[in-house]
CSV table of C-alpha atoms in Angstrom, one decimal:
chain,number,residue,atom,x,y,z
A,1,MET,CA,-16.5,20.3,6.8
A,2,ALA,CA,-13.1,20.3,9.3
A,3,GLU,CA,-14.4,23.9,10.0
A,4,THR,CA,-17.9,23.1,11.5
A,5,HIS,CA,-16.1,20.2,14.4
A,6,GLU,CA,-13.7,23.3,15.6
A,7,THR,CA,-14.6,25.3,19.0
A,8,GLN,CA,-13.1,28.3,20.2
A,9,ALA,CA,-11.7,27.4,23.5
A,10,ALA,CA,-12.2,31.0,25.2
A,11,GLU,CA,-9.8,30.9,27.6
A,12,ALA,CA,-7.2,29.8,25.9
A,13,GLY,CA,-7.5,31.6,22.9
A,14,HIS,CA,-6.9,29.2,20.4
A,15,GLU,CA,-8.6,26.6,18.2
A,16,GLU,CA,-9.5,23.3,20.3
A,17,HIS,CA,-10.4,20.6,18.3
A,18,GLU,CA,-13.4,18.0,19.4
A,19,HIS,CA,-12.5,14.2,18.4
A,20,HIS,CA,-14.6,13.4,16.1
A,21,ILE,CA,-16.0,10.0,14.9
A,22,VAL,CA,-16.1,8.7,11.6
A,23,GLY,CA,-19.0,6.3,11.5
A,24,PRO,CA,-18.5,2.7,10.0
A,25,LYS,CA,-21.4,4.2,6.6
A,26,VAL,CA,-18.9,6.3,5.4
A,27,TYR,CA,-16.1,3.3,6.1
A,28,ALA,CA,-18.4,1.0,4.0
A,29,LEU,CA,-18.4,3.8,1.8
A,30,ILE,CA,-14.4,4.0,0.9
A,31,LEU,CA,-14.0,0.4,1.1
A,32,LEU,CA,-16.7,0.1,-2.1
A,33,VAL,CA,-14.6,2.8,-3.6
A,34,LEU,CA,-11.5,1.1,-3.0
A,35,LEU,CA,-13.2,-2.3,-4.8
A,36,VAL,CA,-14.3,0.1,-7.7
A,37,GLY,CA,-10.7,1.4,-7.8
A,38,THR,CA,-9.1,-2.1,-7.5
A,39,ALA,CA,-11.5,-3.5,-10.5
A,40,LEU,CA,-11.1,0.0,-12.7
A,41,THR,CA,-7.3,-0.8,-12.5
A,42,VAL,CA,-7.2,-4.6,-13.6
A,43,GLY,CA,-10.2,-3.3,-16.4
A,44,ALA,CA,-7.7,-0.4,-17.7
A,45,SER,CA,-4.3,-2.9,-17.6
A,46,TYR,CA,-6.1,-4.7,-20.5
A,47,ILE,CA,-7.2,-2.0,-23.0
A,48,ASP,CA,-3.6,-0.9,-24.9
A,49,MET,CA,-3.3,3.3,-24.3
A,50,GLY,CA,0.7,3.5,-24.9
A,51,PRO,CA,2.2,5.7,-23.1
A,52,TRP,CA,-1.0,6.5,-21.1
A,53,ASN,CA,-1.1,2.7,-19.3
A,54,PRO,CA,0.7,3.5,-16.2
A,55,VAL,CA,-0.1,6.8,-15.9
A,56,VAL,CA,-3.4,6.0,-15.6
A,57,ALA,CA,-2.1,3.2,-13.6
A,58,ILE,CA,-0.4,5.5,-11.0
A,59,ALA,CA,-3.4,8.3,-11.0
A,60,ILE,CA,-6.1,5.1,-9.5
A,61,ALA,CA,-3.8,4.2,-7.3
A,62,CYS,CA,-2.8,7.7,-5.7
A,63,THR,CA,-6.7,8.7,-5.9
A,64,LYS,CA,-7.2,5.0,-4.0
A,65,ALA,CA,-4.5,6.2,-1.4
A,66,THR,CA,-6.2,9.5,-1.0
A,67,PHE,CA,-9.3,8.5,-0.1
A,68,VAL,CA,-6.9,6.2,2.7
A,69,VAL,CA,-5.8,8.7,3.7
A,70,LEU,CA,-8.7,11.6,4.2
A,71,PHE,CA,-11.7,8.5,6.0
A,72,PHE,CA,-9.4,5.4,6.5
A,73,MET,CA,-6.7,7.7,8.2
A,74,HIS,CA,-9.2,10.5,9.6
A,75,ILE,CA,-6.7,13.3,7.7
A,76,LYS,CA,-9.8,14.6,6.6
A,77,TYR,CA,-11.2,15.3,10.2
A,78,SER,CA,-7.9,16.6,11.4
A,79,SER,CA,-6.1,19.8,13.0
A,80,LYS,CA,-4.7,21.9,10.0
A,81,LEU,CA,-1.6,21.1,11.9
A,82,MET,CA,-2.0,17.4,10.7
A,83,GLN,CA,-2.9,18.2,7.5
A,84,LEU,CA,-0.7,20.6,6.9
A,85,THR,CA,2.5,18.2,8.5
A,86,VAL,CA,0.7,14.7,5.6
A,87,GLY,CA,0.9,17.6,3.1
A,88,ALA,CA,4.4,18.5,3.9
A,89,GLY,CA,5.6,15.0,4.2
A,90,VAL,CA,3.8,14.1,0.4
A,91,PHE,CA,5.2,17.1,-1.1
A,92,THR,CA,8.6,16.7,0.0
A,93,PHE,CA,8.3,12.9,-1.1
A,94,LEU,CA,7.3,14.5,-4.5
A,95,ILE,CA,10.5,16.7,-4.6
A,96,LEU,CA,12.7,13.6,-4.1
A,97,VAL,CA,11.9,11.4,-6.5
A,98,GLY,CA,11.1,14.2,-9.1
A,99,MET,CA,14.8,15.4,-8.0
A,100,SER,CA,16.4,11.8,-8.7
A,101,LEU,CA,14.4,11.0,-11.7
A,102,SER,CA,15.3,14.4,-13.3
A,103,ASP,CA,19.0,13.8,-12.0
A,104,TYR,CA,18.6,10.7,-14.1
A,105,ILE,CA,16.4,11.1,-17.3
A,106,SER,CA,19.3,14.5,-17.7
A,107,ARG,CA,21.9,12.8,-18.2
A,108,ALA,CA,23.0,9.8,-20.6
A,109,TRP,CA,19.7,8.3,-20.8
A,110,GLY,CA,20.3,5.4,-22.9
A,111,LEU,CA,23.8,4.9,-22.3
A,112,TRP,CA,23.4,2.6,-19.5
B,1,MET,CA,-2.5,19.2,28.2
B,2,SER,CA,-6.5,18.6,27.7
B,3,LEU,CA,-7.2,15.0,26.7
B,4,GLU,CA,-7.6,16.3,23.2
B,5,GLN,CA,-4.6,17.7,23.2
B,6,GLN,CA,-3.2,14.6,23.7
B,7,GLN,CA,-4.0,12.5,21.7
B,8,GLU,CA,-3.7,15.0,18.9
B,9,THR,CA,0.2,14.7,20.0
B,10,ALA,CA,-0.2,11.0,20.1
B,11,SER,CA,-1.5,10.5,16.8
B,12,PHE,CA,0.8,14.0,15.3
B,13,GLY,CA,3.8,11.8,16.0
B,14,MET,CA,2.3,8.7,14.4
B,15,TRP,CA,2.5,10.5,11.4
B,16,LEU,CA,6.3,11.5,11.2
B,17,PHE,CA,7.4,8.3,11.9
B,18,LEU,CA,4.8,7.0,8.8
B,19,LEU,CA,6.0,10.0,6.7
B,20,THR,CA,9.9,8.6,7.6
B,21,GLU,CA,7.9,4.8,6.1
B,22,ILE,CA,7.1,7.1,3.1
B,23,MET,CA,10.4,8.2,2.6
B,24,PHE,CA,11.9,4.6,2.8
B,25,PHE,CA,9.9,2.8,0.1
B,26,GLY,CA,9.9,5.9,-1.6
B,27,GLY,CA,13.6,4.6,-2.2
B,28,MET,CA,12.6,1.6,-3.7
B,29,PHE,CA,9.5,3.2,-5.5
B,30,THR,CA,12.6,5.3,-7.8
B,31,ALA,CA,14.9,2.5,-7.7
B,32,TYR,CA,11.7,0.6,-9.7
B,33,LEU,CA,11.0,4.0,-11.8
B,34,ILE,CA,14.8,4.0,-13.1
B,35,TYR,CA,14.7,0.6,-14.0
B,36,ARG,CA,11.5,0.8,-15.1
B,37,ASN,CA,11.8,2.9,-18.0
B,38,TRP,CA,16.2,1.2,-18.7
B,39,TYR,CA,15.2,-2.2,-19.3
B,40,TYR,CA,11.1,-1.6,-20.5
B,41,PRO,CA,11.0,-4.9,-22.5
B,42,ALA,CA,12.1,-7.3,-19.1
B,43,PHE,CA,10.0,-5.4,-16.6
B,44,VAL,CA,7.0,-6.2,-19.0
B,45,ALA,CA,8.2,-9.9,-19.6
B,46,GLY,CA,9.0,-10.3,-16.1
B,47,SER,CA,5.8,-8.7,-14.7
B,48,HIS,CA,4.0,-11.3,-17.0
B,49,THR,CA,4.9,-14.2,-14.8
B,50,LEU,CA,2.9,-13.3,-11.8
B,51,ASP,CA,-0.2,-14.3,-11.2
B,52,ILE,CA,-3.2,-11.6,-11.6
B,53,THR,CA,-6.0,-13.4,-10.0
B,54,LEU,CA,-3.5,-14.0,-6.8
B,55,GLY,CA,-2.9,-10.3,-6.7
B,56,THR,CA,-6.1,-8.9,-7.2
B,57,PHE,CA,-7.6,-11.0,-4.6
B,58,ASN,CA,-4.2,-10.2,-2.4
B,59,THR,CA,-6.0,-6.8,-3.5
B,60,LEU,CA,-9.3,-7.6,-2.0
B,61,LEU,CA,-8.2,-9.0,1.2
B,62,LEU,CA,-5.9,-6.0,1.9
B,63,ILE,CA,-8.7,-3.6,1.2
B,64,VAL,CA,-10.7,-5.6,3.4
B,65,SER,CA,-8.8,-5.6,5.4
B,66,SER,CA,-8.3,-2.1,6.3
B,67,PHE,CA,-11.6,-1.7,6.8
B,68,THR,CA,-12.4,-4.0,9.7
B,69,MET,CA,-9.6,-2.5,11.2
B,70,ALA,CA,-11.0,1.2,10.3
B,71,MET,CA,-14.0,-0.4,12.0
B,72,GLY,CA,-12.2,-1.8,15.0
B,73,VAL,CA,-11.0,2.1,16.0
B,74,TRP,CA,-14.7,3.2,15.7
B,75,CYS,CA,-15.8,0.5,18.1
B,76,ALA,CA,-12.9,1.6,20.1
B,77,GLU,CA,-14.0,5.0,20.2
B,78,THR,CA,-18.2,3.6,20.9
B,79,ARG,CA,-16.3,1.6,23.5
B,80,ARG,CA,-18.1,-1.8,21.7
B,81,GLN,CA,-15.5,-4.1,23.5
B,82,LYS,CA,-17.2,-7.3,21.1
B,83,GLY,CA,-17.6,-5.1,17.8
B,84,LEU,CA,-14.3,-4.3,18.9
B,85,VAL,CA,-12.4,-8.1,19.4
B,86,TRP,CA,-13.8,-9.3,16.6
B,87,SER,CA,-13.0,-5.9,14.4
B,88,LEU,CA,-9.2,-7.3,15.6
B,89,ILE,CA,-10.2,-10.8,14.6
B,90,ALA,CA,-10.9,-10.2,10.8
B,91,THR,CA,-7.9,-7.8,10.1
B,92,ILE,CA,-5.9,-11.2,11.3
B,93,ILE,CA,-7.0,-13.8,9.5
B,94,LEU,CA,-7.2,-11.2,5.8
B,95,GLY,CA,-3.9,-10.4,7.1
B,96,LEU,CA,-2.8,-13.5,7.8
B,97,GLY,CA,-4.2,-14.9,4.3
B,98,PHE,CA,-2.7,-12.3,2.4
B,99,LEU,CA,0.8,-13.5,3.2
B,100,GLY,CA,-0.8,-17.1,2.7
B,101,ILE,CA,-1.2,-16.2,-1.1
B,102,LYS,CA,2.1,-14.1,-0.9
B,103,THR,CA,3.8,-17.5,0.3
B,104,ILE,CA,2.2,-19.4,-2.9
B,105,GLU,CA,3.2,-16.7,-5.0
B,106,TYR,CA,7.5,-16.9,-3.7
B,107,LYS,CA,7.5,-20.4,-4.3
B,108,GLU,CA,6.1,-20.6,-7.9
B,109,LYS,CA,8.9,-18.1,-8.1
B,110,PHE,CA,11.7,-20.8,-7.1
B,111,GLU,CA,10.3,-23.3,-8.7
B,112,LEU,CA,11.0,-21.5,-12.0
B,113,HIS,CA,14.3,-19.9,-10.7
B,114,HIS,CA,13.2,-16.5,-10.7
B,115,VAL,CA,14.9,-15.7,-7.6
B,116,PRO,CA,17.9,-13.4,-8.0
B,117,GLY,CA,20.5,-15.2,-6.8
B,118,ALA,CA,23.1,-18.3,-7.9
B,119,SER,CA,20.1,-19.6,-8.5
B,120,PHE,CA,18.3,-17.6,-11.2
B,121,ASP,CA,17.8,-18.0,-14.7
B,122,ALA,CA,16.8,-15.8,-17.5
B,123,MET,CA,16.6,-18.9,-20.3
B,124,SER,CA,12.9,-19.1,-20.1
B,125,PHE,CA,12.6,-15.1,-21.0
B,126,VAL,CA,14.4,-16.5,-24.3
B,127,ASN,CA,13.3,-20.2,-25.0
B,128,VAL,CA,9.4,-19.2,-23.6
B,129,PRO,CA,7.7,-22.0,-22.4
B,130,LEU,CA,4.5,-23.4,-24.7
B,131,ASP,CA,0.7,-22.6,-23.5
B,132,LYS,CA,-1.6,-25.9,-24.6
B,133,ASP,CA,-1.7,-24.7,-28.2
B,134,GLY,CA,2.1,-25.2,-28.5
B,135,LYS,CA,1.9,-20.6,-29.2
B,136,PRO,CA,4.5,-19.6,-26.2
B,137,LYS,CA,3.5,-18.0,-23.3
B,138,ASP,CA,4.7,-14.7,-24.8
B,139,LYS,CA,6.7,-12.4,-26.6
B,140,ALA,CA,10.7,-13.8,-26.4
B,141,LEU,CA,13.2,-11.5,-25.3
B,142,ALA,CA,17.0,-11.4,-26.6
B,143,PRO,CA,19.6,-13.3,-24.2
B,144,ASP,CA,20.7,-9.7,-22.7
B,145,MET,CA,17.4,-8.1,-22.2
B,146,ALA,CA,16.6,-11.7,-20.4
B,147,THR,CA,19.0,-11.3,-17.9
B,148,HIS,CA,17.9,-7.6,-16.6
B,149,THR,CA,14.7,-9.5,-16.0
B,150,GLU,CA,16.6,-10.1,-12.8
B,151,ILE,CA,16.4,-6.8,-11.6
B,152,TYR,CA,12.7,-6.5,-12.2
B,153,PHE,CA,12.9,-9.8,-10.1
B,154,SER,CA,15.1,-8.0,-7.5
B,155,LEU,CA,12.5,-4.9,-7.4
B,156,TYR,CA,9.9,-6.9,-7.2
B,157,PHE,CA,11.3,-9.4,-4.0
B,158,ALA,CA,12.5,-5.5,-2.5
B,159,MET,CA,8.9,-4.1,-2.1
B,160,THR,CA,7.1,-7.2,-1.6
B,161,GLY,CA,9.1,-8.7,0.3
B,162,MET,CA,9.7,-5.0,2.8
B,163,HIS,CA,5.5,-4.6,2.2
B,164,ALA,CA,4.9,-8.5,4.1
B,165,VAL,CA,7.8,-7.0,7.2
B,166,HIS,CA,5.8,-4.5,7.8
B,167,MET,CA,2.3,-7.0,7.4
B,168,ILE,CA,4.3,-9.6,9.8
B,169,ILE,CA,5.1,-6.8,12.2
B,170,GLY,CA,1.3,-5.3,12.2
B,171,ILE,CA,0.1,-8.9,12.6
B,172,GLY,CA,2.2,-9.4,15.4
B,173,ILE,CA,1.1,-6.4,17.3
B,174,LEU,CA,-2.8,-7.4,16.0
B,175,PHE,CA,-2.6,-10.6,18.4
B,176,VAL,CA,-1.2,-8.6,21.3
B,177,LEU,CA,-4.2,-5.7,21.2
B,178,LEU,CA,-6.5,-8.7,20.7
B,179,TYR,CA,-5.8,-10.1,23.8
B,180,LYS,CA,-5.5,-6.6,25.6
B,181,ALA,CA,-8.8,-5.7,23.7
B,182,ALA,CA,-10.2,-9.2,25.0
B,183,LYS,CA,-9.5,-7.9,28.5
B,184,GLY,CA,-11.1,-4.8,28.1
B,185,ALA,CA,-8.3,-2.4,27.8
B,186,TYR,CA,-9.6,-0.3,25.0
B,187,SER,CA,-13.2,0.3,25.7
B,188,THR,CA,-12.8,2.5,28.5
B,189,GLY,CA,-12.0,5.4,26.2
B,190,HIS,CA,-8.8,5.0,25.7
B,191,ILE,CA,-8.8,4.7,22.0
B,192,THR,CA,-4.7,6.1,21.1
B,193,THR,CA,-3.1,2.3,20.8
B,194,ILE,CA,-5.7,1.1,18.0
B,195,GLU,CA,-6.4,4.7,16.4
B,196,ASN,CA,-2.4,4.8,16.4
B,197,PHE,CA,-2.2,0.6,15.2
B,198,GLY,CA,-4.9,1.7,12.6
B,199,LEU,CA,-3.1,4.4,11.2
B,200,TYR,CA,0.1,2.0,10.7
B,201,TRP,CA,-2.2,-0.7,8.8
B,202,HIS,CA,-3.9,1.7,6.9
B,203,PHE,CA,-0.6,3.3,5.5
B,204,VAL,CA,0.4,-1.1,5.2
B,205,ASP,CA,-2.4,-0.8,2.8
B,206,ILE,CA,-1.7,2.3,0.9
B,207,VAL,CA,2.0,0.7,0.3
B,208,TRP,CA,0.4,-1.8,-1.8
B,209,ILE,CA,-2.3,0.1,-3.5
B,210,PHE,CA,0.9,1.3,-5.4
B,211,LEU,CA,2.8,-1.5,-5.8
B,212,PHE,CA,0.1,-3.8,-7.1
B,213,PRO,CA,-0.6,-2.3,-10.1
B,214,LEU,CA,3.2,-1.5,-10.3
B,215,LEU,CA,4.1,-5.0,-10.1
B,216,TYR,CA,1.7,-6.8,-11.8
B,217,LEU,CA,-0.3,-4.9,-14.2
B,218,ILE,CA,2.5,-3.6,-16.8
B,219,SER,CA,1.3,-3.8,-20.1
B,220,ARG,CA,-1.1,-7.0,-19.8
B,221,HIS,CA,-2.8,-6.0,-22.8
């Protein structure tokens, strides 16, 4: 947990972060997760789930990406400022894509 | 300013850059989603012309290269110079392997006239080529829908092309890092450069994690 690596800088009175080193064991485990995820997404594409196929594909991709961000990119061990910044960025991204799509869906859909 | 603060500032800046990169690819993803919904049969037919084996293998190469890069960051943090050098070499080899396979895939697209532009030919989606048993390889499209496969291939080349450009830039930087790492620049406690490059490399990996199912795996059943 990120909290356990936080130490209070007494004289400054603010949270100070000790640099957390992520080790090979964690990286190997994440590699395994990503490989399994790849196998799952290829396997799932051969099963007919109707409209759920793209949903499952994107869900698996999001899960894989989350593991990469949290562990390979150390966000799980980063300060709250970093976590919030990344979260806000992803949120803004979803707003931009979502609003654009809602505009297309809500006007003249299919009349191309 | 403590060293910790300085390191955090550096990776904070890198993250801001990567967030702009996410927005950049986001535009193409949005275009993809809209056109995919409009011209779904064309996207299915276009997707089926991609080689799923090559695509999966490339995904594996990229994921493993992300792992070797992460190991490189660990080696820099724990001041293991040899480990860092070999991690960077492995990342370069895997990255070049990815680009090599991408080249094979692009070459096939040129041969089949599936590259958007003057020589693009959608007829192979109307009169579908036969396989060994004399059956059509895929469902035939109506001529007007078949012309829309050009949009699929435009997005295919735009997205995989921009991804490949990021890979080429990354491999270029990797050679510089390797040269400096071999001289011991990153095994004395200075880890910011290696760490920030690691963030970039993982970002490129994430883009591919989304590109692969969206471009290769449409309606494969």
